[in-house]
Tab-separated table of N, CA and C in Angstrom:
chain	number	residue	atom	x	y	z
P	1	UNK	N	163.012	97.462	145.587
P	1	UNK	CA	163.213	97.853	144.220
P	1	UNK	C	162.319	99.054	143.920
P	2	UNK	N	162.918	100.052	143.295
P	2	UNK	CA	162.218	101.275	142.950
P	2	UNK	C	161.462	101.060	141.643
P	3	UNK	N	160.186	101.452	141.682
P	3	UNK	CA	159.387	101.327	140.459
P	3	UNK	C	159.555	102.577	139.609
P	4	UNK	N	159.595	102.391	138.348
P	4	UNK	CA	159.681	103.513	137.426
P	4	UNK	C	158.284	103.940	137.005
P	5	UNK	N	158.076	105.210	137.012
P	5	UNK	CA	156.811	105.753	136.521
P	5	UNK	C	157.065	106.218	135.097
P	6	UNK	N	156.733	105.375	134.148
P	6	UNK	CA	157.044	105.681	132.755
P	6	UNK	C	156.217	106.844	132.216
P	7	UNK	N	155.018	107.028	132.766
P	7	UNK	CA	154.178	108.121	132.274
P	7	UNK	C	154.823	109.463	132.586
P	8	UNK	N	155.493	109.554	133.732
P	8	UNK	CA	156.090	110.825	134.117
P	8	UNK	C	157.566	110.893	133.752
P	9	UNK	N	158.177	109.737	133.591
P	9	UNK	CA	159.589	109.724	133.261
P	9	UNK	C	160.470	110.191	134.420
P	10	UNK	N	159.953	110.033	135.661
P	10	UNK	CA	160.701	110.551	136.797
P	10	UNK	C	160.986	109.509	137.842
P	11	UNK	N	160.829	108.303	137.563
P	11	UNK	CA	160.954	107.315	138.613
P	11	UNK	C	159.672	107.322	139.425
P	12	UNK	N	159.785	107.391	140.729
P	12	UNK	CA	158.609	107.315	141.579
P	12	UNK	C	157.943	108.656	141.836
P	13	UNK	N	158.588	109.762	141.572
P	13	UNK	CA	158.024	111.072	141.902
P	13	UNK	C	157.384	111.707	140.673
P	14	UNK	N	156.369	112.469	140.933
P	14	UNK	CA	155.687	113.182	139.855
P	14	UNK	C	156.138	114.636	139.917
P	15	UNK	N	156.870	115.060	138.895
P	15	UNK	CA	157.362	116.433	138.909
P	15	UNK	C	156.272	117.398	138.447
P	16	UNK	N	156.434	118.641	138.841
P	16	UNK	CA	155.500	119.678	138.424
P	16	UNK	C	155.465	119.805	136.902
P	17	UNK	N	156.618	119.759	136.289
P	17	UNK	CA	156.703	119.857	134.837
P	17	UNK	C	155.966	118.708	134.171
P	18	UNK	N	156.122	117.502	134.686
P	18	UNK	CA	155.436	116.345	134.112
P	18	UNK	C	153.920	116.474	134.281
P	19	UNK	N	153.497	116.993	135.446
P	19	UNK	CA	152.075	117.169	135.683
P	19	UNK	C	151.482	118.175	134.703
P	20	UNK	N	152.149	119.312	134.536
P	20	UNK	CA	151.644	120.334	133.622
P	20	UNK	C	151.646	119.853	132.177
P	21	UNK	N	152.654	119.066	131.831
P	21	UNK	CA	152.723	118.519	130.481
P	21	UNK	C	151.614	117.514	130.255
P	22	UNK	N	151.269	116.771	131.299
P	22	UNK	CA	150.253	115.733	131.163
P	22	UNK	C	148.843	116.299	131.125
P	23	UNK	N	148.648	117.482	131.707
P	23	UNK	CA	147.303	118.069	131.707
P	23	UNK	C	146.939	118.545	130.309
P	24	UNK	N	145.783	118.203	129.859
P	24	UNK	CA	145.348	118.753	128.573
P	24	UNK	C	145.161	120.260	128.695
P	25	UNK	N	145.365	120.961	127.625
P	25	UNK	CA	145.245	122.416	127.635
P	25	UNK	C	143.840	122.851	128.042
P	26	UNK	N	142.852	122.093	127.640
P	26	UNK	CA	141.481	122.477	127.978
P	26	UNK	C	141.243	122.402	129.474
P	27	UNK	N	141.836	121.426	130.157
P	27	UNK	CA	141.668	121.312	131.598
P	27	UNK	C	142.338	122.481	132.292
P	28	UNK	N	143.493	122.878	131.827
P	28	UNK	CA	144.187	124.017	132.426
P	28	UNK	C	143.388	125.296	132.204
P	29	UNK	N	142.763	125.417	131.049
P	29	UNK	CA	141.982	126.619	130.763
P	29	UNK	C	140.750	126.702	131.653
P	30	UNK	N	140.190	125.558	132.010
P	30	UNK	CA	139.019	125.571	132.880
P	30	UNK	C	139.338	126.108	134.260
P	31	UNK	N	140.583	125.987	134.689
P	31	UNK	CA	140.957	126.435	136.023
P	31	UNK	C	141.039	127.961	136.108
P	32	UNK	N	141.162	128.639	134.979
P	32	UNK	CA	141.275	130.094	134.959
P	32	UNK	C	139.926	130.675	134.534
P	33	UNK	N	139.246	131.385	135.443
P	33	UNK	CA	137.937	131.921	135.070
P	33	UNK	C	138.054	133.001	134.011
P	34	UNK	N	137.038	133.065	133.161
P	34	UNK	CA	136.995	134.094	132.125
P	34	UNK	C	136.479	135.385	132.735
P	35	UNK	N	137.160	136.476	132.445
P	35	UNK	CA	136.766	137.764	132.993
P	35	UNK	C	136.453	138.729	131.852
P	36	UNK	N	136.072	138.207	130.712
P	36	UNK	CA	135.780	139.058	129.561
P	36	UNK	C	134.518	139.865	129.834
P	37	UNK	N	134.573	141.166	129.608
P	37	UNK	CA	133.376	141.985	129.844
P	37	UNK	C	132.309	141.704	128.787
P	38	UNK	N	131.069	141.861	129.175
P	38	UNK	CA	129.965	141.681	128.226
P	38	UNK	C	130.010	142.808	127.200
P	39	UNK	N	129.759	142.451	125.958
P	39	UNK	CA	129.759	143.458	124.889
P	39	UNK	C	128.557	144.381	125.076
P	40	UNK	N	128.738	145.671	124.849
P	40	UNK	CA	127.595	146.580	124.968
P	40	UNK	C	126.584	146.298	123.859
P	41	UNK	N	125.333	146.632	124.127
P	41	UNK	CA	124.281	146.406	123.132
P	41	UNK	C	124.516	147.295	121.916
P	42	UNK	N	124.278	146.729	120.763
P	42	UNK	CA	124.360	147.485	119.517
P	42	UNK	C	123.380	148.653	119.606
P	43	UNK	N	123.807	149.881	119.319
P	43	UNK	CA	122.904	151.031	119.429
P	43	UNK	C	121.722	150.960	118.463
P	44	UNK	N	121.799	150.096	117.488
P	44	UNK	CA	120.702	149.912	116.535
P	44	UNK	C	119.494	149.243	117.198
P	45	UNK	N	119.740	148.391	118.180
P	45	UNK	CA	118.687	147.530	118.698
P	45	UNK	C	117.558	148.248	119.430
P	46	UNK	N	117.812	149.248	120.271
P	46	UNK	CA	116.666	149.946	120.880
P	46	UNK	C	115.765	150.603	119.831
P	47	UNK	N	116.381	151.165	118.812
P	47	UNK	CA	115.583	151.784	117.741
P	47	UNK	C	114.813	150.740	116.956
P	48	UNK	N	115.423	149.586	116.709
P	48	UNK	CA	114.733	148.505	116.000
P	48	UNK	C	113.520	148.047	116.804
P	49	UNK	N	113.693	147.884	118.119
P	49	UNK	CA	112.564	147.472	118.958
P	49	UNK	C	111.461	148.541	118.947
P	50	UNK	N	111.840	149.809	118.970
P	50	UNK	CA	110.851	150.892	118.900
P	50	UNK	C	110.117	150.855	117.556
P	51	UNK	N	110.866	150.620	116.484
P	51	UNK	CA	110.280	150.541	115.149
P	51	UNK	C	109.268	149.403	115.072
P	52	UNK	N	109.669	148.230	115.579
P	52	UNK	CA	108.778	147.072	115.562
P	52	UNK	C	107.532	147.315	116.414
P	53	UNK	N	107.699	147.910	117.589
P	53	UNK	CA	106.559	148.185	118.461
P	53	UNK	C	105.593	149.170	117.800
P	54	UNK	N	106.113	150.207	117.182
P	54	UNK	CA	105.261	151.188	116.505
P	54	UNK	C	104.496	150.538	115.358
P	55	UNK	N	105.127	149.650	114.612
P	55	UNK	CA	104.457	148.954	113.515
P	55	UNK	C	103.333	148.069	114.041
P	56	UNK	N	103.612	147.339	115.138
P	56	UNK	CA	102.575	146.490	115.744
P	56	UNK	C	101.393	147.340	116.218
P	57	UNK	N	101.709	148.467	116.867
P	57	UNK	CA	100.641	149.349	117.352
P	57	UNK	C	99.802	149.865	116.197
P	58	UNK	N	100.448	150.295	115.122
P	58	UNK	CA	99.725	150.819	113.972
P	58	UNK	C	98.832	149.742	113.366
P	59	UNK	N	99.390	148.541	113.179
P	59	UNK	CA	98.606	147.455	112.584
P	59	UNK	C	97.425	147.055	113.461
P	60	UNK	N	97.592	147.133	114.772
P	60	UNK	CA	96.493	146.792	115.675
P	60	UNK	C	95.343	147.783	115.547
P	61	UNK	N	95.638	148.995	115.116
P	61	UNK	CA	94.612	150.036	114.998
P	61	UNK	C	93.980	150.125	113.610
P	62	UNK	N	94.501	149.370	112.647
P	62	UNK	CA	94.017	149.463	111.268
P	62	UNK	C	92.511	149.219	111.184
P	63	UNK	N	92.013	148.267	111.929
P	63	UNK	CA	90.597	147.909	111.842
P	63	UNK	C	89.754	148.561	112.938
P	64	UNK	N	90.326	149.506	113.676
P	64	UNK	CA	89.555	150.186	114.727
P	64	UNK	C	88.401	150.967	114.108
P	65	UNK	N	87.232	150.936	114.738
P	65	UNK	CA	86.091	151.697	114.211
P	65	UNK	C	86.434	153.185	114.094
P	66	UNK	N	86.088	153.756	112.955
P	66	UNK	CA	86.366	155.167	112.712
P	66	UNK	C	87.766	155.445	112.206
P	67	UNK	N	88.531	154.406	111.988
P	67	UNK	CA	89.917	154.591	111.527
P	67	UNK	C	90.088	154.088	110.095
P	68	UNK	N	89.034	154.168	109.313
P	68	UNK	CA	89.081	153.666	107.939
P	68	UNK	C	90.115	154.400	107.083
P	69	UNK	N	90.364	155.664	107.381
P	69	UNK	CA	91.362	156.448	106.635
P	69	UNK	C	92.694	156.529	107.381
P	70	UNK	N	92.829	155.739	108.415
P	70	UNK	CA	94.043	155.677	109.229
P	70	UNK	C	94.419	157.045	109.795
P	71	UNK	N	93.391	157.820	110.136
P	71	UNK	CA	93.641	159.153	110.667
P	71	UNK	C	93.314	159.267	112.161
P	72	UNK	N	93.069	158.139	112.792
P	72	UNK	CA	92.876	158.126	114.239
P	72	UNK	C	94.157	158.677	114.877
P	73	UNK	N	94.060	159.531	115.880
P	73	UNK	CA	95.265	160.096	116.505
P	73	UNK	C	96.248	159.037	116.997
P	74	UNK	N	95.736	157.894	117.433
P	74	UNK	CA	96.641	156.813	117.874
P	74	UNK	C	97.408	156.218	116.696
P	75	UNK	N	96.749	156.104	115.544
P	75	UNK	CA	97.430	155.613	114.338
P	75	UNK	C	98.497	156.598	113.883
P	76	UNK	N	98.147	157.868	113.906
P	76	UNK	CA	99.111	158.893	113.490
P	76	UNK	C	100.313	158.923	114.427
P	77	UNK	N	100.052	158.743	115.714
P	77	UNK	CA	101.150	158.731	116.693
P	77	UNK	C	102.043	157.510	116.469
P	78	UNK	N	101.456	156.346	116.218
P	78	UNK	CA	102.242	155.134	115.951
P	78	UNK	C	103.054	155.291	114.670
P	79	UNK	N	102.433	155.884	113.652
P	79	UNK	CA	103.152	156.130	112.385
P	79	UNK	C	104.342	157.052	112.615
P	80	UNK	N	104.142	158.101	113.403
P	80	UNK	CA	105.229	159.045	113.675
P	80	UNK	C	106.361	158.374	114.456
P	81	UNK	N	106.008	157.506	115.414
P	81	UNK	CA	107.037	156.768	116.159
P	81	UNK	C	107.810	155.834	115.239
P	82	UNK	N	107.087	155.183	114.330
P	82	UNK	CA	107.744	154.284	113.361
P	82	UNK	C	108.735	155.058	112.504
P	83	UNK	N	108.304	156.191	111.977
P	83	UNK	CA	109.173	156.989	111.106
P	83	UNK	C	110.372	157.544	111.870
P	84	UNK	N	110.177	157.944	113.120
P	84	UNK	CA	111.295	158.464	113.918
P	84	UNK	C	112.318	157.370	114.197
P	85	UNK	N	111.855	156.177	114.548
P	85	UNK	CA	112.779	155.070	114.805
P	85	UNK	C	113.521	154.684	113.527
P	86	UNK	N	112.805	154.655	112.408
P	86	UNK	CA	113.419	154.344	111.111
P	86	UNK	C	114.505	155.363	110.772
P	87	UNK	N	114.196	156.636	110.941
P	87	UNK	CA	115.183	157.685	110.648
P	87	UNK	C	116.403	157.529	111.544
P	88	UNK	N	116.178	157.200	112.800
P	88	UNK	CA	117.299	156.982	113.707
P	88	UNK	C	118.154	155.798	113.296
P	89	UNK	N	117.520	154.696	112.869
P	89	UNK	CA	118.266	153.518	112.425
P	89	UNK	C	119.163	153.851	111.242
P	90	UNK	N	118.677	154.728	110.371
P	90	UNK	CA	119.440	155.060	109.169
P	90	UNK	C	120.593	156.024	109.437
P	91	UNK	N	120.667	156.563	110.640
P	91	UNK	CA	121.793	157.444	110.982
P	91	UNK	C	122.912	156.688	111.692
P	92	UNK	N	122.640	155.456	112.127
P	92	UNK	CA	123.614	154.689	112.907
P	92	UNK	C	124.377	153.687	112.046
P	93	UNK	N	125.486	153.238	112.587
P	93	UNK	CA	126.233	152.134	111.994
P	93	UNK	C	126.083	150.941	112.919
P	94	UNK	N	125.595	149.843	112.386
P	94	UNK	CA	125.427	148.636	113.195
P	94	UNK	C	126.788	148.168	113.699
P	95	UNK	N	126.809	147.656	114.927
P	95	UNK	CA	128.066	147.189	115.519
P	95	UNK	C	128.034	145.699	115.822
P	96	UNK	N	126.999	145.005	115.366
P	96	UNK	CA	126.883	143.569	115.627
P	96	UNK	C	126.069	142.922	114.514
P	97	UNK	N	126.107	141.595	114.485
P	97	UNK	CA	125.266	140.882	113.521
P	97	UNK	C	123.795	141.161	113.794
P	98	UNK	N	123.439	141.302	115.062
P	98	UNK	CA	122.060	141.607	115.426
P	98	UNK	C	121.635	142.952	114.825
P	99	UNK	N	122.503	143.941	114.881
P	99	UNK	CA	122.204	145.251	114.312
P	99	UNK	C	122.103	145.207	112.796
P	100	UNK	N	122.971	144.430	112.167
P	100	UNK	CA	122.898	144.277	110.711
P	100	UNK	C	121.599	143.566	110.341
P	101	UNK	N	121.192	142.580	111.136
P	101	UNK	CA	119.921	141.903	110.911
P	101	UNK	C	118.750	142.869	111.005
P	102	UNK	N	118.818	143.810	111.950
P	102	UNK	CA	117.769	144.821	112.083
P	102	UNK	C	117.702	145.687	110.827
P	103	UNK	N	118.861	146.057	110.297
P	103	UNK	CA	118.874	146.840	109.053
P	103	UNK	C	118.357	146.020	107.872
P	104	UNK	N	118.634	144.716	107.875
P	104	UNK	CA	118.092	143.848	106.819
P	104	UNK	C	116.573	143.821	106.898
P	105	UNK	N	116.016	143.783	108.113
P	105	UNK	CA	114.557	143.801	108.270
P	105	UNK	C	113.983	145.119	107.760
P	106	UNK	N	114.657	146.223	108.057
P	106	UNK	CA	114.201	147.524	107.562
P	106	UNK	C	114.255	147.560	106.035
P	107	UNK	N	115.344	147.064	105.476
P	107	UNK	CA	115.485	147.018	104.016
P	107	UNK	C	114.398	146.140	103.402
P	108	UNK	N	114.109	145.016	104.059
P	108	UNK	CA	113.049	144.132	103.567
P	108	UNK	C	111.721	144.878	103.494
P	109	UNK	N	111.464	145.735	104.462
P	109	UNK	CA	110.229	146.516	104.456
P	109	UNK	C	110.152	147.402	103.211
P	110	UNK	N	111.290	147.889	102.742
P	110	UNK	CA	111.319	148.740	101.549
P	110	UNK	C	111.109	147.948	100.256
P	111	UNK	N	111.680	146.734	100.186
P	111	UNK	CA	111.711	146.033	98.901
P	111	UNK	C	110.821	144.800	98.828
P	112	UNK	N	110.213	144.386	99.922
P	112	UNK	CA	109.439	143.143	99.891
P	112	UNK	C	108.272	143.269	98.912
P	113	UNK	N	107.869	142.149	98.326
P	113	UNK	CA	106.771	142.178	97.360
P	113	UNK	C	105.497	142.746	97.984
P	114	UNK	N	104.858	143.616	97.249
P	114	UNK	CA	103.630	144.263	97.736
P	114	UNK	C	102.416	143.513	97.206
P	115	UNK	N	102.204	142.316	97.725
P	115	UNK	CA	101.026	141.548	97.333
P	115	UNK	C	100.627	140.649	98.496
P	116	UNK	N	99.347	140.307	98.543
P	116	UNK	CA	98.870	139.496	99.659
P	116	UNK	C	98.712	138.021	99.300
P	117	UNK	N	98.697	137.694	98.024
P	117	UNK	CA	98.609	136.302	97.606
P	117	UNK	C	99.927	135.606	97.940
P	118	UNK	N	99.904	134.564	98.767
P	118	UNK	CA	101.152	133.927	99.197
P	118	UNK	C	101.980	133.326	98.060
P	119	UNK	N	101.326	132.794	97.055
P	119	UNK	CA	102.052	132.204	95.928
P	119	UNK	C	102.768	133.302	95.141
P	120	UNK	N	102.039	134.365	94.842
P	120	UNK	CA	102.641	135.478	94.107
P	120	UNK	C	103.760	136.124	94.944
P	121	UNK	N	103.526	136.260	96.248
P	121	UNK	CA	104.540	136.828	97.131
P	121	UNK	C	105.825	136.002	97.062
P	122	UNK	N	105.689	134.679	97.170
P	122	UNK	CA	106.859	133.787	97.135
P	122	UNK	C	107.597	133.889	95.802
P	123	UNK	N	106.843	134.014	94.713
P	123	UNK	CA	107.474	134.147	93.392
P	123	UNK	C	108.243	135.463	93.295
P	124	UNK	N	107.606	136.554	93.727
P	124	UNK	CA	108.268	137.856	93.659
P	124	UNK	C	109.458	137.947	94.614
P	125	UNK	N	109.406	137.202	95.694
P	125	UNK	CA	110.502	137.218	96.664
P	125	UNK	C	111.762	136.539	96.128
P	126	UNK	N	111.680	135.957	94.949
P	126	UNK	CA	112.852	135.339	94.324
P	126	UNK	C	113.663	136.338	93.499
P	127	UNK	N	113.264	137.605	93.507
P	127	UNK	CA	114.059	138.611	92.789
P	127	UNK	C	115.435	138.704	93.442
P	128	UNK	N	116.395	139.197	92.692
P	128	UNK	CA	117.768	139.269	93.217
P	128	UNK	C	117.863	140.129	94.471
P	129	UNK	N	117.182	141.285	94.474
P	129	UNK	CA	117.294	142.155	95.641
P	129	UNK	C	116.639	141.519	96.866
P	130	UNK	N	115.529	140.836	96.695
P	130	UNK	CA	114.891	140.161	97.833
P	130	UNK	C	115.758	139.016	98.343
P	131	UNK	N	116.306	138.233	97.430
P	131	UNK	CA	117.162	137.113	97.838
P	131	UNK	C	118.406	137.609	98.554
P	132	UNK	N	118.950	138.741	98.124
P	132	UNK	CA	120.144	139.288	98.790
P	132	UNK	C	119.821	139.697	100.224
P	133	UNK	N	118.704	140.372	100.423
P	133	UNK	CA	118.324	140.800	101.778
P	133	UNK	C	118.012	139.582	102.645
P	134	UNK	N	117.335	138.588	102.079
P	134	UNK	CA	117.045	137.374	102.847
P	134	UNK	C	118.330	136.641	103.236
P	135	UNK	N	119.332	136.645	102.369
P	135	UNK	CA	120.612	136.004	102.694
P	135	UNK	C	121.306	136.729	103.841
P	136	UNK	N	121.270	138.042	103.833
P	136	UNK	CA	121.863	138.822	104.936
P	136	UNK	C	121.097	138.531	106.221
P	137	UNK	N	119.778	138.517	106.141
P	137	UNK	CA	118.935	138.228	107.310
P	137	UNK	C	119.287	136.863	107.897
P	138	UNK	N	119.370	135.834	107.044
P	138	UNK	CA	119.698	134.484	107.523
P	138	UNK	C	121.078	134.443	108.163
P	139	UNK	N	122.041	135.108	107.538
P	139	UNK	CA	123.409	135.085	108.055
P	139	UNK	C	123.494	135.768	109.424
P	140	UNK	N	122.714	136.807	109.626
P	140	UNK	CA	122.776	137.566	110.884
P	140	UNK	C	121.943	136.958	111.995
P	141	UNK	N	120.827	136.347	111.649
P	141	UNK	CA	119.899	135.881	112.679
P	141	UNK	C	119.863	134.360	112.842
P	142	UNK	N	120.276	133.638	111.803
P	142	UNK	CA	120.147	132.187	111.839
P	142	UNK	C	118.721	131.725	111.595
P	143	UNK	N	117.841	132.648	111.245
P	143	UNK	CA	116.437	132.324	110.995
P	143	UNK	C	116.193	132.102	109.512
P	144	UNK	N	115.273	131.224	109.201
P	144	UNK	CA	114.863	131.010	107.819
P	144	UNK	C	113.647	131.880	107.516
P	145	UNK	N	113.324	131.972	106.263
P	145	UNK	CA	112.136	132.712	105.869
P	145	UNK	C	112.422	134.168	105.613
P	146	UNK	N	111.350	134.954	105.727
P	146	UNK	CA	111.439	136.365	105.407
P	146	UNK	C	111.821	137.165	106.654
P	147	UNK	N	112.530	138.257	106.459
P	147	UNK	CA	112.866	139.109	107.614
P	147	UNK	C	111.598	139.559	108.354
P	148	UNK	N	111.727	139.656	109.650
P	148	UNK	CA	110.601	140.053	110.491
P	148	UNK	C	110.445	141.563	110.440
P	149	UNK	N	109.273	141.996	110.005
P	149	UNK	CA	108.977	143.434	109.998
P	149	UNK	C	107.643	143.695	110.644
């Protein structure tokens, strides 16, 4: 007596059509490797990294002996690098969320509250323009808090 294979609807044989129909789409997709090319880096990002590095260098020199007026040649060079990277960022169009996040950080540098008291800073950061930049920063980076500058 021939047994019926009800899952395949073909009697005892498993047809190619039945096999393909039975395979979940996700399993079939796993068999085909993805050949998608990697997206090129947003042109904003090298300039953003240069801007951040120049800012770190400048801040590291703020308390250097003899640099009370921030006129040490190393401070001036770091300031010039910061300004050049900033100018370059403002000439480009971001091509990724990462690039838009970099522009949000630059914008934050322009509008962030200019005070050192953390309570006052937090209060001033509730202004509409600060909240808008922080929302863009969060959406682009997934990070909470203030944009990194």
